[in-house]
Short mmCIF file of C-alpha atoms and ligand atoms in Angstrom, two decimals:
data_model
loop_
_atom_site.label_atom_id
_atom_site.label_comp_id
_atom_site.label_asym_id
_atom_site.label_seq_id
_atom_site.Cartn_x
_atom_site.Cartn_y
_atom_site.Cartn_z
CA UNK A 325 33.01 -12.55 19.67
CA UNK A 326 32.35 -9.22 17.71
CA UNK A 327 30.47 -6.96 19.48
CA UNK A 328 26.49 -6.94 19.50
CA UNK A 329 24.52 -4.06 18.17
CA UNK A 330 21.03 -3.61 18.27
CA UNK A 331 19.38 -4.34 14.93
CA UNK A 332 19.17 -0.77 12.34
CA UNK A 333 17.54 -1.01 9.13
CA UNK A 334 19.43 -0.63 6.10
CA UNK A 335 15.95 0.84 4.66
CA UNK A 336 15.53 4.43 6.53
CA UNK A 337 14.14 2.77 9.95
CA UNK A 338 16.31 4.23 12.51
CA UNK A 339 17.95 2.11 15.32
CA UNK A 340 15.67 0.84 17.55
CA UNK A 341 15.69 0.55 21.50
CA UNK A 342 13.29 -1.39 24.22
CA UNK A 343 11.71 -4.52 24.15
CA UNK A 344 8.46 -5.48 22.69
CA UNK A 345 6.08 -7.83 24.62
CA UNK A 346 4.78 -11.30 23.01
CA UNK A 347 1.25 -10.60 21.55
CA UNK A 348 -0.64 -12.80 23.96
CA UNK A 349 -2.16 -16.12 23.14
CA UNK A 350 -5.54 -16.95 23.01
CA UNK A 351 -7.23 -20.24 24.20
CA UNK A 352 -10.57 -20.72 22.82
CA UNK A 353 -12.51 -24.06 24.29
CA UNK A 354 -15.06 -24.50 21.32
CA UNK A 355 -14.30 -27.90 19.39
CA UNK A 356 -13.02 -27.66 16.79
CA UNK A 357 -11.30 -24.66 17.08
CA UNK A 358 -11.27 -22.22 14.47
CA UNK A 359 -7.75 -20.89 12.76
CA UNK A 360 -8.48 -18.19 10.76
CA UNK A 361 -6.47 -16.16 7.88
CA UNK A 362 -7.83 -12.80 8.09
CA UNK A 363 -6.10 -9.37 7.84
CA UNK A 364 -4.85 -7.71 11.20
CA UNK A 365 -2.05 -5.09 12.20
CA UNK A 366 0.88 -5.51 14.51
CA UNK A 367 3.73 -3.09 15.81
CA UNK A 368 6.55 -4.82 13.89
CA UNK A 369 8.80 -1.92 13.94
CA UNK A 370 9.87 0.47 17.29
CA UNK A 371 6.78 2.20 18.69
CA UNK A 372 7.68 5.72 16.71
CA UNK A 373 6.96 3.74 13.59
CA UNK A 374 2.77 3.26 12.68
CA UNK A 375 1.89 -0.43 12.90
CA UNK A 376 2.46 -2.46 10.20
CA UNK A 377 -0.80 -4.05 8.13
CA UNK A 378 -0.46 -7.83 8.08
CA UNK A 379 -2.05 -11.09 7.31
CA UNK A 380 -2.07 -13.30 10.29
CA UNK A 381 -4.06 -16.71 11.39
CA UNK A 382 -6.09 -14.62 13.80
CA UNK A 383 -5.19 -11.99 12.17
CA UNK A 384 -1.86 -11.91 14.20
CA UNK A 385 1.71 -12.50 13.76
CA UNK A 386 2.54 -14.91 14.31
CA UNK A 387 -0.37 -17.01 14.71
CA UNK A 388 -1.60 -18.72 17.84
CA UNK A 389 1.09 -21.68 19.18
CA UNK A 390 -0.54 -25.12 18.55
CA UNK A 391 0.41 -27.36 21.36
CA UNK A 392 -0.51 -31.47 21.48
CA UNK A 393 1.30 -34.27 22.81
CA UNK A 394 2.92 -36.69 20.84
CA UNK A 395 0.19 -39.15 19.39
CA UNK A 396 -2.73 -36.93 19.47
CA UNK A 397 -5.05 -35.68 17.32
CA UNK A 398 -5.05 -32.00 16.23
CA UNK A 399 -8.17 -30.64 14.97
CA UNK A 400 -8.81 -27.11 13.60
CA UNK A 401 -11.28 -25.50 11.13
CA UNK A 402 -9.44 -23.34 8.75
CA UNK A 403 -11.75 -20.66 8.20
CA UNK A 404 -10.64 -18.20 5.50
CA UNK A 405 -11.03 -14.52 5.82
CA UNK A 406 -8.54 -13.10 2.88
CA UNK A 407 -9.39 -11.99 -0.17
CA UNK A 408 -7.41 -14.91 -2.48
CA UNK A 409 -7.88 -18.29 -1.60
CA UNK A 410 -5.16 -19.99 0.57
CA UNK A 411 -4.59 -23.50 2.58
CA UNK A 412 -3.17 -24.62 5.62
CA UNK A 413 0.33 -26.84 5.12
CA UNK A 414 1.67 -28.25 8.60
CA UNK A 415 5.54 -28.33 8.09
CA UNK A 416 6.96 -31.41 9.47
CA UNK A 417 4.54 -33.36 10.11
CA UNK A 418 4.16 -37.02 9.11
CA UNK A 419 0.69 -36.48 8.35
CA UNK A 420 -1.91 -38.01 6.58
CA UNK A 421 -2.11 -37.03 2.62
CA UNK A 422 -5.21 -35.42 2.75
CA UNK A 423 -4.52 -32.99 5.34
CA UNK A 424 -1.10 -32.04 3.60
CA UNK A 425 -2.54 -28.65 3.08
CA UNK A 426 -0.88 -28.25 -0.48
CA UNK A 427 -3.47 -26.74 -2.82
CA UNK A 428 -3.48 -28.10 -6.49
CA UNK A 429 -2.05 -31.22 -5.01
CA UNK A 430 -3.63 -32.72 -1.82
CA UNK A 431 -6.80 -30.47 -2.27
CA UNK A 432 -8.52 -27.32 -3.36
CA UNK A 433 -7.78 -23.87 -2.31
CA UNK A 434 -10.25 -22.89 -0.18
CA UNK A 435 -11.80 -19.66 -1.35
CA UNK A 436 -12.70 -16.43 0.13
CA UNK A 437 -14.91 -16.92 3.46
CA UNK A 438 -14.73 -20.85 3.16
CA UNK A 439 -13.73 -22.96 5.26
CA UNK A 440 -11.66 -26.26 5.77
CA UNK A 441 -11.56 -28.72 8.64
CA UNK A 442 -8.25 -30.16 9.53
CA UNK A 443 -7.77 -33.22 11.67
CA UNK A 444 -4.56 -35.74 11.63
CA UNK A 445 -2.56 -37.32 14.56
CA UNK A 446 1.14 -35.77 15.30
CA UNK A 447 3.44 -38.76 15.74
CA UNK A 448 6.31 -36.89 16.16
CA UNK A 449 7.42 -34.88 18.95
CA UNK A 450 9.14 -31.67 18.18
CA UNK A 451 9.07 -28.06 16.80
CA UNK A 452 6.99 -27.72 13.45
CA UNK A 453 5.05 -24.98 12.00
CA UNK A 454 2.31 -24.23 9.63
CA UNK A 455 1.77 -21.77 7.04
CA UNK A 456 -0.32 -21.29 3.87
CA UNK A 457 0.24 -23.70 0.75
CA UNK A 458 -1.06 -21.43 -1.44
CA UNK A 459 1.04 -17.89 -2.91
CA UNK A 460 2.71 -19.01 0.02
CA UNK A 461 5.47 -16.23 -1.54
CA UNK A 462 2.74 -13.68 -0.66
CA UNK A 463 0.89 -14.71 2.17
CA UNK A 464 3.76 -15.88 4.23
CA UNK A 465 5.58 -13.03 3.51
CA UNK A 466 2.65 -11.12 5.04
CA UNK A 467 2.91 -12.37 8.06
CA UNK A 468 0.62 -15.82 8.03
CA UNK A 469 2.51 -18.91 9.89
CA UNK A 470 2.54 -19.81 13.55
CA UNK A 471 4.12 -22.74 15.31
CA UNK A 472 3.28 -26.39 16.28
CA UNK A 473 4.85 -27.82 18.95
CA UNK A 474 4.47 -31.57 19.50
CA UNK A 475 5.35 -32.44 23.52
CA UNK A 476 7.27 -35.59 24.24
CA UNK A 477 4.55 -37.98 26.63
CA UNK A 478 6.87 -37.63 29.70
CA UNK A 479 10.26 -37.70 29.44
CA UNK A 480 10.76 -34.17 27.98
CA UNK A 481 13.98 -32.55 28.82
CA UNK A 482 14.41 -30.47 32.02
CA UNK A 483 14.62 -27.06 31.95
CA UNK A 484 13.14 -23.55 33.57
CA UNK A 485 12.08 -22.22 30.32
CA UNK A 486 10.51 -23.27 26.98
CA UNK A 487 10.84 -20.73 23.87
CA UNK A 488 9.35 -20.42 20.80
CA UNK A 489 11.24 -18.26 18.15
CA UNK A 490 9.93 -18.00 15.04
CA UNK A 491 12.41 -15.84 13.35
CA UNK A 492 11.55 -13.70 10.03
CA UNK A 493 12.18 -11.13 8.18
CA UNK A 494 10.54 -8.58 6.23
CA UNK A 495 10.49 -5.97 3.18
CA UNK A 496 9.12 -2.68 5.18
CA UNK A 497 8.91 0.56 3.42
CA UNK A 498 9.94 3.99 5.28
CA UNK A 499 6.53 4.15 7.06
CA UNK A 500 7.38 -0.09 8.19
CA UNK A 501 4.21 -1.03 5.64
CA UNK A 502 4.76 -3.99 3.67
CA UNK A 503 6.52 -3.05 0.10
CA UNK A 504 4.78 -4.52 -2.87
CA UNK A 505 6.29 -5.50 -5.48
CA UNK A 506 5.32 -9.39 -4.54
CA UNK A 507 6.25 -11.07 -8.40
CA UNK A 508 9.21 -9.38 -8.76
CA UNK A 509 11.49 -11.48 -11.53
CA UNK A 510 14.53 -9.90 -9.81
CA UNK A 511 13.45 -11.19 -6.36
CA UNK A 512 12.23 -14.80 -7.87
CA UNK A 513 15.42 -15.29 -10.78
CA UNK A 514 17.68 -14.30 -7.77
CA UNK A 515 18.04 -15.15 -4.28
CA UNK A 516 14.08 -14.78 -3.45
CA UNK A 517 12.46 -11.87 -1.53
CA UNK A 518 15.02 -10.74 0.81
CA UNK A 519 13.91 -7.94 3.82
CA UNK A 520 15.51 -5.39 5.27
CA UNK A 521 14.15 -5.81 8.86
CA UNK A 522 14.05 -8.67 11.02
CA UNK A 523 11.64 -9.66 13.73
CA UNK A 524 11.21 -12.38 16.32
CA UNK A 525 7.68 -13.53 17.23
CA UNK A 526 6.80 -10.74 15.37
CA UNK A 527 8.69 -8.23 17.74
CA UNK A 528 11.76 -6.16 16.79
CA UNK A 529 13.04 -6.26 19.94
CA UNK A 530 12.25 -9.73 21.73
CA UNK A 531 13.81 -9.88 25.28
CA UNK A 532 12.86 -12.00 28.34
CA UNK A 533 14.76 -11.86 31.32
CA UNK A 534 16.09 -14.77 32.70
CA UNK A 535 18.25 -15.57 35.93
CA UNK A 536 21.80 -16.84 35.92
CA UNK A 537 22.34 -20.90 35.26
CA UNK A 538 18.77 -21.01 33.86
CA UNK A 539 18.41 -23.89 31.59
CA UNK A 540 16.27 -23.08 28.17
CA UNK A 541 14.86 -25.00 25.35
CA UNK A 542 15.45 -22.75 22.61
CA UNK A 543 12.91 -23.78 19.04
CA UNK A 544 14.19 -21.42 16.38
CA UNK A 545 12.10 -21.51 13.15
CA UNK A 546 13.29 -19.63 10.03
CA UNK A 547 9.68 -18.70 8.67
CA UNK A 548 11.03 -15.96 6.24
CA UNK A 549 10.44 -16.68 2.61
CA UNK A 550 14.46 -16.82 1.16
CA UNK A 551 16.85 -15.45 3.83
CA UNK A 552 19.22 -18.22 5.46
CA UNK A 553 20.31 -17.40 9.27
CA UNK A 554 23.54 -17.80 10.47
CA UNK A 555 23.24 -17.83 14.37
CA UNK A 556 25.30 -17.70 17.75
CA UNK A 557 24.90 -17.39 20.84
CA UNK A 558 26.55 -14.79 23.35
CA UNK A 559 26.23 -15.67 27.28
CA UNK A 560 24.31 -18.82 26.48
CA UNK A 561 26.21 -22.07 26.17
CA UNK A 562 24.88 -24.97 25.09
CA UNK A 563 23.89 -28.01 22.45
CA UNK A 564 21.54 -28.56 19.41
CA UNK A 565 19.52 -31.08 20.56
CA UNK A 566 17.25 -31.74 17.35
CA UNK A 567 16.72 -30.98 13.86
CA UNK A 568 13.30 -30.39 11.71
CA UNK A 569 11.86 -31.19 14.60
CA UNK A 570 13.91 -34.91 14.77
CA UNK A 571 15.84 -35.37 17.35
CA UNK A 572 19.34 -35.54 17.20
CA UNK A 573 20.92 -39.26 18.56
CA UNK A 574 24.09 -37.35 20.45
CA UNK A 575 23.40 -33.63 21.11
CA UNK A 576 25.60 -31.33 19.24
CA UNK A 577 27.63 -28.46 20.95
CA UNK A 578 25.69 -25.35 19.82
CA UNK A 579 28.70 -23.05 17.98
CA UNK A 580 27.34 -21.76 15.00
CA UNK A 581 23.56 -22.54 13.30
CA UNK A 582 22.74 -22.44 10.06
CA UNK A 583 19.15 -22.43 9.94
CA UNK A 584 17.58 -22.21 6.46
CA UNK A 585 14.30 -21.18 5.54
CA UNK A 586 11.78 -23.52 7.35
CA UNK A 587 14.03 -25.40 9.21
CA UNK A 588 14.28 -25.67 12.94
CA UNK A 589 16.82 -26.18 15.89
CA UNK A 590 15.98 -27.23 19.10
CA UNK A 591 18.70 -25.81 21.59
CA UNK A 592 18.70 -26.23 25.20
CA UNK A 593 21.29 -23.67 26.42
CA UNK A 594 22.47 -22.43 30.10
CA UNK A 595 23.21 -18.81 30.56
CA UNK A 596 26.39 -18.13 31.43
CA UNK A 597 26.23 -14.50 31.34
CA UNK A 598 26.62 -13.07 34.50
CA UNK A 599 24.03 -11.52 36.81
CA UNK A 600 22.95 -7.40 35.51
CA UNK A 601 24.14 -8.24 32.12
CA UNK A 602 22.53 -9.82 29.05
CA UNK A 603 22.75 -12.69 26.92
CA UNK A 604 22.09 -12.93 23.41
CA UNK A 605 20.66 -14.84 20.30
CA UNK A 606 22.59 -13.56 17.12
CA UNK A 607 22.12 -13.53 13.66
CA UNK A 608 25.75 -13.06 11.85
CA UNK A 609 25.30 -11.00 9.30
CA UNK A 610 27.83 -9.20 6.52
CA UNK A 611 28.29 -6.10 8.97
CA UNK A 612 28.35 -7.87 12.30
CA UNK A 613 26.63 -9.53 14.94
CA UNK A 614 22.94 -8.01 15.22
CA UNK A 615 20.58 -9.22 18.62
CA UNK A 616 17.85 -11.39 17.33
CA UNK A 617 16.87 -12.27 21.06
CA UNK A 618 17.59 -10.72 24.23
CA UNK A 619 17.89 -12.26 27.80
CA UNK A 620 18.63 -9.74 30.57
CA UNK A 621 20.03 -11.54 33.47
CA UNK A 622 18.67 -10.63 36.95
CA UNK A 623 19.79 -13.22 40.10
CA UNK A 624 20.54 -17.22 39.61
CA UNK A 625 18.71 -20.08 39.54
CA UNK A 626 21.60 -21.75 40.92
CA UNK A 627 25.01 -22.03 41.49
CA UNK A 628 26.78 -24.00 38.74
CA UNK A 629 25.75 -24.47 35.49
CA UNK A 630 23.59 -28.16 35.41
CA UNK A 631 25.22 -31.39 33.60
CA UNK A 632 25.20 -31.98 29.59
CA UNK A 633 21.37 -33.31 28.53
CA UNK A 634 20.43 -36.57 27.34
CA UNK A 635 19.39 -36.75 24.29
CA UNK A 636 15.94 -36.87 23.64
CA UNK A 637 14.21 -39.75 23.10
CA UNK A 638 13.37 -40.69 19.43
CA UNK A 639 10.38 -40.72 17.16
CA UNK A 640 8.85 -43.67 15.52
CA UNK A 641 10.25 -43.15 11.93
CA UNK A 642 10.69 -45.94 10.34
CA UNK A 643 14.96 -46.76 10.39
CA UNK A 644 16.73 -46.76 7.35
CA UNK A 645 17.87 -50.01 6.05
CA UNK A 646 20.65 -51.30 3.56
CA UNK A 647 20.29 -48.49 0.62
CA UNK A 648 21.12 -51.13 -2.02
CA UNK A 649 17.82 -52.09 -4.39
CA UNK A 650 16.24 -48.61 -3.22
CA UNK A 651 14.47 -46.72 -6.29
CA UNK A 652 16.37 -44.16 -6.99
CA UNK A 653 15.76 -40.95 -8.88
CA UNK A 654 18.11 -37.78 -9.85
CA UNK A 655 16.70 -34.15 -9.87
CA UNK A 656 18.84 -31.48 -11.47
CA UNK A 657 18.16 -27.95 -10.45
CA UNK A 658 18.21 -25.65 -12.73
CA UNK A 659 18.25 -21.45 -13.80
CA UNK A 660 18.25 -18.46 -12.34
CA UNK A 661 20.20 -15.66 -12.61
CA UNK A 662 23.74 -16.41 -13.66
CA UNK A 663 22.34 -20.15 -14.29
CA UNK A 664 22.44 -22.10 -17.18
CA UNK A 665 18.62 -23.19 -18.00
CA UNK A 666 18.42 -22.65 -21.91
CA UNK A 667 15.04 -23.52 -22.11
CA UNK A 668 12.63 -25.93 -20.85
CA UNK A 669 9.37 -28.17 -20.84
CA UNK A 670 6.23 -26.26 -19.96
CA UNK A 671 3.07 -27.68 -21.08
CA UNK A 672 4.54 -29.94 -22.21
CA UNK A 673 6.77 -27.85 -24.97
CA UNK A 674 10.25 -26.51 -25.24
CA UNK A 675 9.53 -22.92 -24.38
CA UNK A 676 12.98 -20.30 -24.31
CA UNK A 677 14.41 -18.94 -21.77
CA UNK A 678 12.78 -15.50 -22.20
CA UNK A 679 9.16 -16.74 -22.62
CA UNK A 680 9.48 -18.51 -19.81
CA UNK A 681 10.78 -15.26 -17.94
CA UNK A 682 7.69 -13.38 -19.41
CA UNK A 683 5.43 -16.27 -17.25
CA UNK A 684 7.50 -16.23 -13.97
CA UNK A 685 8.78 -20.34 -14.74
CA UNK A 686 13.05 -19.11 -14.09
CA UNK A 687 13.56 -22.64 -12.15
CA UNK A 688 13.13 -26.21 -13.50
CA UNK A 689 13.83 -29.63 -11.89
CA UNK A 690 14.71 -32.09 -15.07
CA UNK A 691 14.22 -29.42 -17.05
CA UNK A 692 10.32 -29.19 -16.59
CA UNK A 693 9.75 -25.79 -14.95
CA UNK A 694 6.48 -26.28 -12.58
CA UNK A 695 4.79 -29.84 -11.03
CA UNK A 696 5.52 -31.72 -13.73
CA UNK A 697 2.36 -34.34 -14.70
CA UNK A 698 3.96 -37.64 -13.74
CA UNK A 699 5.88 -37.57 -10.38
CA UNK A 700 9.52 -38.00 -9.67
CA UNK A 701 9.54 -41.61 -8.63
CA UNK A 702 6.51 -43.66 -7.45
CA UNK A 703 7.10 -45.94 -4.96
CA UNK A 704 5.80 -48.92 -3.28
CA UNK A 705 4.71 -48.04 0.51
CA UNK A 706 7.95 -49.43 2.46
CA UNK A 707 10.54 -49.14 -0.30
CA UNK A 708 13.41 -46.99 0.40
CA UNK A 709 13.81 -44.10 -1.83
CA UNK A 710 16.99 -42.86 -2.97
CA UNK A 711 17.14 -38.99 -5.08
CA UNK A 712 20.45 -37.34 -6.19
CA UNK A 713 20.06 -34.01 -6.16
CA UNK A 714 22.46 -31.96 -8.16
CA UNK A 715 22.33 -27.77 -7.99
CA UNK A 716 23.33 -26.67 -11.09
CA UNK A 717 22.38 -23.10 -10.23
CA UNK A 718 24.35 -20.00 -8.41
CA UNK A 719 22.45 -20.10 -5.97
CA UNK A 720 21.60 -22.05 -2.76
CA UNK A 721 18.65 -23.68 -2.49
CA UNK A 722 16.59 -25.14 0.43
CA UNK A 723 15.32 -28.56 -0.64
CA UNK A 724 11.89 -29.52 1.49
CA UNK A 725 10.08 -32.79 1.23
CA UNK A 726 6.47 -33.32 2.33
CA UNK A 727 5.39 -36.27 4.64
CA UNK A 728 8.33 -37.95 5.33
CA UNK A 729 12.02 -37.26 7.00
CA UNK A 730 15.06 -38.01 5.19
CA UNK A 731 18.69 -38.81 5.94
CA UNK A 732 21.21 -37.33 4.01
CA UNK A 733 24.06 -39.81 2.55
CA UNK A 734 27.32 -38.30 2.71
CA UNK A 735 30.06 -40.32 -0.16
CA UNK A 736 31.60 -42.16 2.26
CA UNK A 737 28.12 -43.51 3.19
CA UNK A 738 27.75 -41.75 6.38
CA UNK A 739 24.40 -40.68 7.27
CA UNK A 740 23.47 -37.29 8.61
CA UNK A 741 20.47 -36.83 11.14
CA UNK A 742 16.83 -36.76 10.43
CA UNK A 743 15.63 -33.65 8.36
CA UNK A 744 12.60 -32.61 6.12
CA UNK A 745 14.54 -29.32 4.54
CA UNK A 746 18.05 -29.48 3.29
CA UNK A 747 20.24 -26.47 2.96
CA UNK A 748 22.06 -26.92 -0.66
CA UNK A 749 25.14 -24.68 -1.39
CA UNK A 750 25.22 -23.72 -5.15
CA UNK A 751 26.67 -26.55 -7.46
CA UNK A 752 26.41 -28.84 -4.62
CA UNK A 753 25.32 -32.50 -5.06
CA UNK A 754 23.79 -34.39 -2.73
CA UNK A 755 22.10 -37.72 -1.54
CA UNK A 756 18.85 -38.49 0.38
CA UNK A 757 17.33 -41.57 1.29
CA UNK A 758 14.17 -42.55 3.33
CA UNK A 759 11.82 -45.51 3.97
CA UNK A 760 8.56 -44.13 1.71
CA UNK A 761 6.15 -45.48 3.79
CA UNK A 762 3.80 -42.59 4.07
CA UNK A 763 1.28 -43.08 1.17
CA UNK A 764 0.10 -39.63 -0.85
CA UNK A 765 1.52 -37.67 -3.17
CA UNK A 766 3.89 -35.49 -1.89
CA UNK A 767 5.99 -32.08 -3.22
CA UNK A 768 9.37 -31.91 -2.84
CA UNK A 769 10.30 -28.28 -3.66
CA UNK A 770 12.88 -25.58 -2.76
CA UNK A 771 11.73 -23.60 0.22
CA UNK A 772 12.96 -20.50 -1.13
CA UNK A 773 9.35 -19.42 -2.25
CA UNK A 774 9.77 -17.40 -4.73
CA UNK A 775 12.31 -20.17 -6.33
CA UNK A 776 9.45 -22.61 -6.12
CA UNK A 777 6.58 -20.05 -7.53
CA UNK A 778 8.94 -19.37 -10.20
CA UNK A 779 9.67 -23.68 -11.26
CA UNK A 780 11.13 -25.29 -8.52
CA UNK A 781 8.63 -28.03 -7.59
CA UNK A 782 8.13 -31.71 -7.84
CA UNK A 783 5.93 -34.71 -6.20
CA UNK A 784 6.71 -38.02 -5.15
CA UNK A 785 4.00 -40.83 -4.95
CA UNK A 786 4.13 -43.16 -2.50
CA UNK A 787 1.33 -45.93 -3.06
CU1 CU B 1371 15.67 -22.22 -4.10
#
């Protein structure tokens, strides 16, 4: 293991030192509860740095943690307090149509000091977030997501601590304010808007001590708008226990975790490290190993570390079947930078390259750049669905369906575990399948949101 620095800013910040607290959660008992988008400030850099102006859902970062049990009902008024209009989208979820959150698609902005009432059942447990469905380039990357955590009924796994770890990062100027320059055809023909500083839970510094042989449950989100995490783990041993929220069917031995925007891992780790020294989350990055999360170790919880976990119990997706007779569909990915999209349908004409440029479409799926008027593939509810997807870009793209899970079907036909957001490598092909039995229209975009702003979106409908 390389050694572990404390994070410094490649944008004039300094290094940083100390540990920032969690902003504290509030419980409100009113029904429904409001969620509300509305400007606030936070102290995202070290404490000699002013605080940072941000867009939160109460006007925090990140928003309140919404906790049900598996099977419930989840009910909040979104009550909008920014200046452009925006939407609530609840990652993950297999959720009814309506409450999809996507403006343009499943419903209508809602505008300046509106207000929208959500209310759907969770039928999965796991770790899922939410986060605006509209600009999501600019309002997420303002600060506006939070988590949703779905308990298991009983049965959940044991362990001494539960974490939430929403993991972002950030474009701070030399005073840590939020740069401008949202639109940027560099940032959305290239890899998307990349920061320069990282928080978790909206803290530079997150840290909770923890005693020796504690067992944690570890749910890492990657809320930041383009930047792909490569994580380990430094006095914490341990296993990946689910995926997008799904769990896995035979935990996986956590070694390295590549977590691309808005996925998820669940880990459940033991620390190993001994007592008076610390244990670490770490993102791997160019220059070396930087501290995303902290865990000071002071005394045991026991002796020896505890057995391997079970593995958690499943959710009710429907299983996949035989995969011949599914509907299939292909979707090639094209443009960018150093891509080869010549030109493609918008409104419904051949447009070139550099007019499309001058309107921010640099992306197309099938050559339409933008939500193209007739979806992908309509299919019957129950049918299995079956999409090649071919990236004929330079650069890697995170592929996220709405409203249903999908397994990925290796060549051989193996079939990888349960995921809503796939990771694709530049000129990478590859094959999903799922039982469509969720009926809506749904997107299926790249995650990368200035990639999707700038073409990369689609919609299935399942009827
Ligand atoms: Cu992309």
């Amino acid at each position: 293991m390389r050694h572990v620095t404390r994070r410094q800013f490649s944008g004039g910040l300094t290094a940083l030192a100390g540990a920032s607290a969690l902003h504290p959660m509030t419980a409100k008992a009113s029904n429904p509860v409001d969620l509300i988008a509305r400007p606030g400030s936070v102290q995202l850099a070290p404490a000699s740095y002013p605080e940072t102006p941000i867009w939160g859902y109460d006007g925090d970062v990140p928003g309140p943690v919404i906790r049900a049990v598996q099977g419930t009902r989840i009910t909040r008024r979104f009550v909008n307090r920014l200046a452009q209009p925006s939407s609530v989208h609840w990652h993950g979820i297999r959720i009814a149509n309506a409450m999809d959150g996507v403006a343009g698609l499943t419903q209508p902005a809602v505008a300046p000091d509106d207000s929208f009432l959500y209310d759907f059942t969770v039928p999965d447990a796991g770790t899922y977030w939410y986060h605006p469905h509209n600009r999501s380039w600019e309002q997420m990357a303002r600060g506006l997501y939070g988590a949703l955590i779905v308990e298991e009924p009983q049965d959940g796994p044991e362990v001494d601590a539960d974490e939430v770890l929403l993991i972002d990062d950030w474009r701070l100027n030399d005073d840590a304010q939020i740069a401008g320059g949202f639109g940027s055809m560099m940032d959305w023909a290239h890899a998307g808007r990349i920061g320069n500083w990282i928080t978790v839970n909206g803290a530079a510094a997150w840290s909770r001590p923890t005693p020796r042989h504690a067992r944690m449950r570890l749910r890492l989100v990657n809320t930041a708008n383009a930047r792909i995490f490569s994580l380990q783990s430094q006095g914490l041993e341990g296993w990946v226990i689910a995926l997008d929220g799904m769990p896995l069917e035979v935990p996986r031995p956590l070694v390295k975790l590549t977590l691309a925007p808005a996925q998820r891992a669940d880990l459940i780790v033991d620390v190993t490290a001994k007592e008076g020294a610390e244990a670490f989350l770490i993102s791997q990055e160019r220059d070396g190993g930087y501290a995303l999360a902290s865990f000071p170790v002071t005394g045991a919880a026991r002796t020896v570390r505890l057995e391997r976990p079970d593995a958690l119990p499943g959710n009710p997706v429907t299983p996949l079947g035989p995969l011949d007779g599914a509907r299939q569909a292909t979707l090639i990915m094209e443009g960018g930078a150093m891509g080869g999209m010549r030109g493609d349908m918008m409104d419904g004409r051949m447009t070139g390259m550099r007019e499309m440029a001058a309107v921010g479409k640099v992306w197309a799926f099938n050559g339409m750049a933008d939500m193209p008027e007739t979806p992908l593939v309509e299919a019957k509810r129950g049918e299995t669905v079956r999409i090649t997807l071919r990236n004929e870009t330079a650069w890697p793209h995170a592929m996220h369906l709405h409203g249903n899970h999908f397994r990925q079907i290796g060549a051989d036909g193996s079939r990888g575990p349960l995921r809503d957001t796939l990771l694709m490598d530049r000129n990478e092909t590859a094959e999903i399948a799922f039982v469509a039995d969720n009926p809506g229209d749904w997107l299926l975009h790249c995650h990368m949101l200035e990639h999707s702003a700038g073409g990369m979106m689609t919609w299935l409908r399942v009827s």
